[in-house]
């Protein structure tokens, strides 16, 4: 069944903010996305890590001690959930979070400058390399932050906060000019 | 103040929630005679100047409960260990 | 020199004219000027009136320490009071007003205070306005407030935006003079991440105005080369216009970047100011030193200025403080002023050096300097006086965490305490007064590894000082603290009257208060106070240094989090559907909840009453997505829940839901909700909306700190599901139309069932048969992205039955009709027994709160417990908060029997109903009590009854 993004009515495509030539950054909503929270059962940290490494067509992101977000853009949320439930039986507890979190991609030369207005995390490449995830707070909202490229990050927030968070993110991006794709 | 979260790295204190004394031990007895121990556990707290071990949750990060030891006089943070790991030790 | 503008030199662009207005009069300055330098160049020396005596005042300094030249900058909504003209960068169209004068700066009515100054001594307010007490609020305070104070704030909303940001570095260099530049360059060349911050509009510090020679070139040329090199390096961030205002635990520094204070209106999308939090692995303080005034009669007449400020204005801005100048000093540095000004063609009338027993006793002049008279009886005509009372290292930041600075006899100044390697002081901020020492110190501080690079060659100006604090022979007023009008005589007075401790003397005399926090005056005050008290300066010590170093606007602290951005807004997945249905929303914590759904002309009560009646008659749909939902899994999930809840969950059948009650460890009720068992090792807990986050945190604590041996995992799934309550006699028929391929009846879907189903042709959903309204009811959870669509489908399905949306007001009415406890009763004071739920507490297991709930006071029969209450006169409105008394008792704490927690208008029973807490209440059903409403000053009779007002046998639930 076709899913409706929580940001459907606010994340309008186009060019916004200051006009200083090329936009300083690009913002887009990653939707639909299948997300499962996977938490190791007692004593299964290592077994879980190994099992996650064998999964195909998914991204595995650190999301706390012995916890991971397993994401897929090609599998349906139900398919992903059932697959993980089956493969990780007695290894991990699995919950479907596909609809509970809204994921925003931010990229471009000013991406780090905008994020620095929110997170106390040092995003310097040596401190926060590509592939690293962190849990933090930005604008009073809990954020799961992942570096997906040199100048590219994804931010995932609780669905209920997503509109408010989007407002903050775009207002902080405006001085550099941004493109919503 | 910065707290070295064992899972997330060093983060500012705003991301954390303090609960209090981490040295108190929950009594196991349910006998009426143990009531004094329960009263101490629930209500009695020291307020030392100097080193103090407290339960602190990284509520704005990984959500893990930590035992953070700091000097209440100087605000120097000595260590932050996952409460789970702390408890696992004998 | 035409007027007071020097013909050549400096860092201003004489080809770029900037027009500005001061007190309504038009002037012209140049690009690179400050407001103060432009006024000086225009021959304006009178810039303000003093706080207490309304004495005419001119500019004293050329920087952040300025106590006198405070102006109201800009107009209308952008007006900013108490702004130092010395740090305001001139821009075209700038407008500024002088302050604290009426009707005008030239003719200030309250200058009469100066004539009455013998009564305006320190402690005047404390001594004078003591009695009669009633006069204080009505007469004294309004009068004082009118006379005192500086600029006035704009009362309009600030149209500009402010930001916050974090920065990280290996080395933070505070100050960009010779020491700071060397530290930054050395560290940057070795690859370290460097931030160089300076409060000035241009980097370079003292090299911008002092005549120095470094590496065979001028100081200014040398600085420009270093700055260009730093600007080209990717590991360096240059932050001019940024004041590092505080040092905090963890080597975190607060910074204020004045992004667009130097333009009239910030460019579109840009903030006016940005508040930085800098996390520095290491930091160096290279903030320099502040020159001190000398204390002598008339040392506040416009035209009396710090010697270094006079050089600053002449060398950097090409602005001459006067045409003939007297220099008064106790140290070698002021010699430079004489030399530099003479080079600009300015006459030096006299150089008076206390080290050669020279003393200026009085300055003659009112609104400008006319002459000076010396102790030896001589007089010199002049129009300005340059003074130097020595140099104070700017130690503030290094003392922000409680340490005190250390007195150094050699340079007669306080120097920074040793704060370890994380934060060190260099250059004149550390009391090193020679340029070569500054350069060398900077290089050492910037060296991270390997050998220290060589120091550039430079010329040193000698520095020597003989402490001299106060020309006691002066007959005119000798000011210590210009901004507070504290004079030298105030300090011995404070000591005589028992306020000799440095912190007490500060409060008694107001020395060191207000926007400049004693940057110029404090050391002089301490020295004079020490002498009066017969102590050494070291023994007297300083007052406490606290952030902020200079004033920081509230806008910067608030950042973007103002107005409706003050806190994030949390919307449910059904928000759009609620809006379509005309919902009025209420903030519940951060959530926006639909409160009622009015039709045209309905007020909240009419709407909520209609919603209740329609739901109880037919069917209603309510958004309950805000309830906390926690997914709990693991081998020990059931055992764990037995610890968390006072009742038992390990025995709950799979596919069933059960009401659970949670206590705090002290035995008081914490939260409640229904928890379902979805599989052997899988539960779904619901919590109240208000406590969702607290319960989550509690669960995490109980597992990780108390029982980590348990195999249990938990995660919030509140946001994953859109949850709807479908309640009323037609709820089953409505739902039947959207569920896939099964018949809803008491066999497939008995009361308290919890099952996974599909709806609308394959959509995953969870169905619970539970009820908060007391009606035959269900809760349906669907993945959030589908919430609005499913709600619309249910409305369509229920249309034939007369379905209505209902909000939290209707929900609340129905729960009160049914006597279900909620926030008003779960208020942090009640036990399970008080709520009538005592039997839920298991006696077969340990659980959080078990032992403490057995304490004598927690089980006392006289405790207040939940009862129903209704007015004896059924037409009366009752309200929450009314206290219950025995009918013949007078209202008093001793007679208090309890109070009303929750009330509602019951559309079913056509009267106001309530729930109350009443002492020994369960034994008192039927009793009539007096309800005392102290707030409204009346009382009435109420009848105590069973809390279940409506459908007492729960017949509707199972209908």
Short mmCIF file of N, CA, C and O in Angstrom, two decimals, chain A residues 37-87:
data_model
loop_
_atom_site.label_atom_id
_atom_site.label_comp_id
_atom_site.label_asym_id
_atom_site.label_seq_id
_atom_site.Cartn_x
_atom_site.Cartn_y
_atom_site.Cartn_z
N UNK A 37 14.55 -1.85 13.97
CA UNK A 37 15.48 -1.74 15.09
C UNK A 37 15.83 -3.15 15.53
O UNK A 37 14.93 -3.98 15.73
N UNK A 38 17.10 -3.43 15.64
CA UNK A 38 17.56 -4.77 16.02
C UNK A 38 18.41 -4.63 17.28
O UNK A 38 19.36 -3.85 17.29
N UNK A 39 18.02 -5.33 18.33
CA UNK A 39 18.76 -5.24 19.60
C UNK A 39 19.21 -6.64 20.00
O UNK A 39 18.39 -7.58 20.04
N UNK A 40 20.48 -6.77 20.29
CA UNK A 40 21.02 -8.09 20.63
C UNK A 40 20.38 -8.64 21.90
O UNK A 40 20.15 -7.91 22.86
N UNK A 41 20.06 -9.91 21.86
CA UNK A 41 19.62 -10.57 23.10
C UNK A 41 20.84 -10.73 24.00
O UNK A 41 21.98 -10.60 23.57
N UNK A 42 20.57 -11.05 25.25
CA UNK A 42 21.66 -11.14 26.24
C UNK A 42 22.73 -12.13 25.79
O UNK A 42 22.42 -13.26 25.40
N UNK A 43 23.96 -11.64 25.76
CA UNK A 43 25.09 -12.50 25.41
C UNK A 43 25.24 -12.76 23.92
O UNK A 43 26.07 -13.57 23.53
N UNK A 44 24.45 -12.06 23.07
CA UNK A 44 24.48 -12.36 21.64
C UNK A 44 25.08 -11.21 20.82
O UNK A 44 24.89 -11.18 19.60
N UNK A 45 25.81 -10.32 21.45
CA UNK A 45 26.36 -9.16 20.72
C UNK A 45 27.17 -9.59 19.51
O UNK A 45 26.97 -9.09 18.40
N UNK A 46 28.09 -10.52 19.73
CA UNK A 46 29.01 -10.94 18.68
C UNK A 46 28.26 -11.73 17.59
O UNK A 46 28.43 -11.47 16.39
N UNK A 47 27.41 -12.63 18.04
CA UNK A 47 26.64 -13.45 17.10
C UNK A 47 25.80 -12.54 16.20
O UNK A 47 25.70 -12.76 14.99
N UNK A 48 25.22 -11.50 16.82
CA UNK A 48 24.38 -10.59 16.05
C UNK A 48 25.20 -9.83 15.01
O UNK A 48 24.80 -9.73 13.85
N UNK A 49 26.34 -9.33 15.43
CA UNK A 49 27.22 -8.60 14.50
C UNK A 49 27.52 -9.46 13.27
O UNK A 49 27.43 -8.99 12.14
N UNK A 50 27.87 -10.71 13.53
CA UNK A 50 28.20 -11.62 12.43
C UNK A 50 26.99 -11.87 11.55
O UNK A 50 27.10 -11.88 10.31
N UNK A 51 25.84 -12.05 12.19
CA UNK A 51 24.63 -12.33 11.41
C UNK A 51 24.25 -11.13 10.55
O UNK A 51 23.84 -11.29 9.39
N UNK A 52 24.42 -9.93 11.09
CA UNK A 52 24.07 -8.73 10.33
C UNK A 52 24.97 -8.57 9.11
O UNK A 52 24.54 -8.08 8.06
N UNK A 53 26.21 -9.03 9.25
CA UNK A 53 27.16 -8.90 8.16
C UNK A 53 26.78 -9.76 6.95
O UNK A 53 27.22 -9.50 5.83
N UNK A 54 25.95 -10.76 7.18
CA UNK A 54 25.59 -11.66 6.08
C UNK A 54 24.33 -11.17 5.34
O UNK A 54 23.97 -11.73 4.31
N UNK A 55 23.68 -10.14 5.85
CA UNK A 55 22.44 -9.68 5.22
C UNK A 55 22.73 -8.98 3.89
O UNK A 55 23.76 -8.34 3.73
N UNK A 56 21.78 -9.12 2.97
CA UNK A 56 21.97 -8.51 1.65
C UNK A 56 20.94 -7.39 1.42
O UNK A 56 19.86 -7.42 1.98
N UNK A 57 21.32 -6.43 0.59
CA UNK A 57 20.45 -5.31 0.21
C UNK A 57 19.95 -4.49 1.40
O UNK A 57 18.82 -4.02 1.40
N UNK A 58 20.77 -4.40 2.40
CA UNK A 58 20.39 -3.56 3.55
C UNK A 58 21.59 -2.71 3.99
O UNK A 58 22.73 -3.03 3.66
N UNK A 59 21.29 -1.64 4.70
CA UNK A 59 22.33 -0.87 5.40
C UNK A 59 22.19 -1.17 6.88
O UNK A 59 21.07 -1.13 7.41
N UNK A 60 23.30 -1.44 7.51
CA UNK A 60 23.26 -1.67 8.96
C UNK A 60 23.95 -0.48 9.63
O UNK A 60 25.12 -0.21 9.38
N UNK A 61 23.22 0.22 10.46
CA UNK A 61 23.75 1.42 11.11
C UNK A 61 23.75 1.25 12.62
O UNK A 61 22.75 0.83 13.20
N UNK A 62 24.85 1.60 13.24
CA UNK A 62 24.94 1.55 14.70
C UNK A 62 23.89 2.49 15.28
O UNK A 62 23.72 3.62 14.81
N UNK A 63 23.19 2.04 16.32
CA UNK A 63 22.14 2.89 16.91
C UNK A 63 22.11 2.75 18.42
O UNK A 63 21.04 2.79 19.03
N UNK A 64 23.27 2.57 19.02
CA UNK A 64 23.34 2.42 20.47
C UNK A 64 24.06 1.13 20.79
O UNK A 64 24.34 0.33 19.90
N UNK A 65 24.38 0.92 22.08
CA UNK A 65 25.10 -0.30 22.46
C UNK A 65 24.30 -1.56 22.10
O UNK A 65 23.16 -1.68 22.53
N UNK A 66 24.87 -2.41 21.27
CA UNK A 66 24.22 -3.65 20.83
C UNK A 66 22.92 -3.39 20.07
O UNK A 66 22.04 -4.26 20.04
N UNK A 67 22.79 -2.20 19.50
CA UNK A 67 21.55 -1.86 18.78
C UNK A 67 21.90 -1.35 17.38
O UNK A 67 22.88 -0.64 17.21
N UNK A 68 21.06 -1.69 16.43
CA UNK A 68 21.31 -1.30 15.05
C UNK A 68 20.00 -0.94 14.36
O UNK A 68 18.95 -1.52 14.66
N UNK A 69 20.09 0.01 13.44
CA UNK A 69 19.00 0.21 12.49
C UNK A 69 19.39 -0.55 11.23
O UNK A 69 20.47 -0.33 10.68
N UNK A 70 18.51 -1.46 10.80
CA UNK A 70 18.73 -2.12 9.53
C UNK A 70 17.76 -1.47 8.55
O UNK A 70 16.55 -1.43 8.80
N UNK A 71 18.31 -0.93 7.47
CA UNK A 71 17.48 -0.16 6.54
C UNK A 71 17.54 -0.75 5.14
O UNK A 71 18.56 -1.30 4.73
N UNK A 72 16.43 -0.61 4.44
CA UNK A 72 16.43 -1.04 3.05
C UNK A 72 15.53 -0.13 2.23
O UNK A 72 14.44 0.23 2.67
N UNK A 73 16.00 0.22 1.05
CA UNK A 73 15.17 1.03 0.15
C UNK A 73 14.48 0.13 -0.87
O UNK A 73 13.61 0.58 -1.61
N UNK A 74 14.86 -1.15 -0.91
CA UNK A 74 14.28 -2.04 -1.93
C UNK A 74 13.27 -3.02 -1.33
O UNK A 74 12.35 -3.45 -2.03
N UNK A 75 13.41 -3.35 -0.08
CA UNK A 75 12.46 -4.28 0.53
C UNK A 75 11.29 -3.51 1.16
O UNK A 75 11.49 -2.38 1.62
N UNK A 76 10.14 -4.14 1.20
CA UNK A 76 9.02 -3.51 1.90
C UNK A 76 9.29 -3.64 3.39
O UNK A 76 10.05 -4.51 3.83
N UNK A 77 8.63 -2.78 4.18
CA UNK A 77 8.88 -2.82 5.61
C UNK A 77 8.47 -4.16 6.21
O UNK A 77 9.14 -4.69 7.11
N UNK A 78 7.39 -4.71 5.69
CA UNK A 78 6.94 -6.00 6.23
C UNK A 78 7.93 -7.11 5.86
O UNK A 78 8.27 -7.95 6.70
N UNK A 79 8.39 -7.08 4.62
CA UNK A 79 9.35 -8.11 4.18
C UNK A 79 10.63 -8.04 5.01
O UNK A 79 11.15 -9.08 5.45
N UNK A 80 11.10 -6.82 5.24
CA UNK A 80 12.33 -6.67 6.02
C UNK A 80 12.13 -7.18 7.44
O UNK A 80 12.96 -7.93 7.98
N UNK A 81 11.01 -6.81 8.02
CA UNK A 81 10.72 -7.19 9.41
C UNK A 81 10.64 -8.72 9.53
O UNK A 81 11.27 -9.32 10.41
N UNK A 82 9.92 -9.33 8.62
CA UNK A 82 9.77 -10.79 8.69
C UNK A 82 11.11 -11.49 8.46
O UNK A 82 11.47 -12.44 9.17
N UNK A 83 11.87 -10.98 7.51
CA UNK A 83 13.19 -11.57 7.22
C UNK A 83 14.08 -11.52 8.46
O UNK A 83 14.70 -12.52 8.85
N UNK A 84 14.10 -10.36 9.11
CA UNK A 84 14.97 -10.21 10.29
C UNK A 84 14.46 -11.03 11.46
O UNK A 84 15.24 -11.68 12.17
N UNK A 85 13.15 -11.01 11.65
CA UNK A 85 12.54 -11.82 12.72
C UNK A 85 12.97 -13.28 12.58
O UNK A 85 13.32 -13.94 13.57
N UNK A 86 12.94 -13.75 11.35
CA UNK A 86 13.26 -15.15 11.09
C UNK A 86 14.75 -15.41 11.25
O UNK A 86 15.18 -16.29 12.00
N UNK A 87 15.55 -14.60 10.57
CA UNK A 87 16.99 -14.86 10.57
C UNK A 87 17.64 -14.59 11.93
O UNK A 87 18.68 -15.16 12.25
#
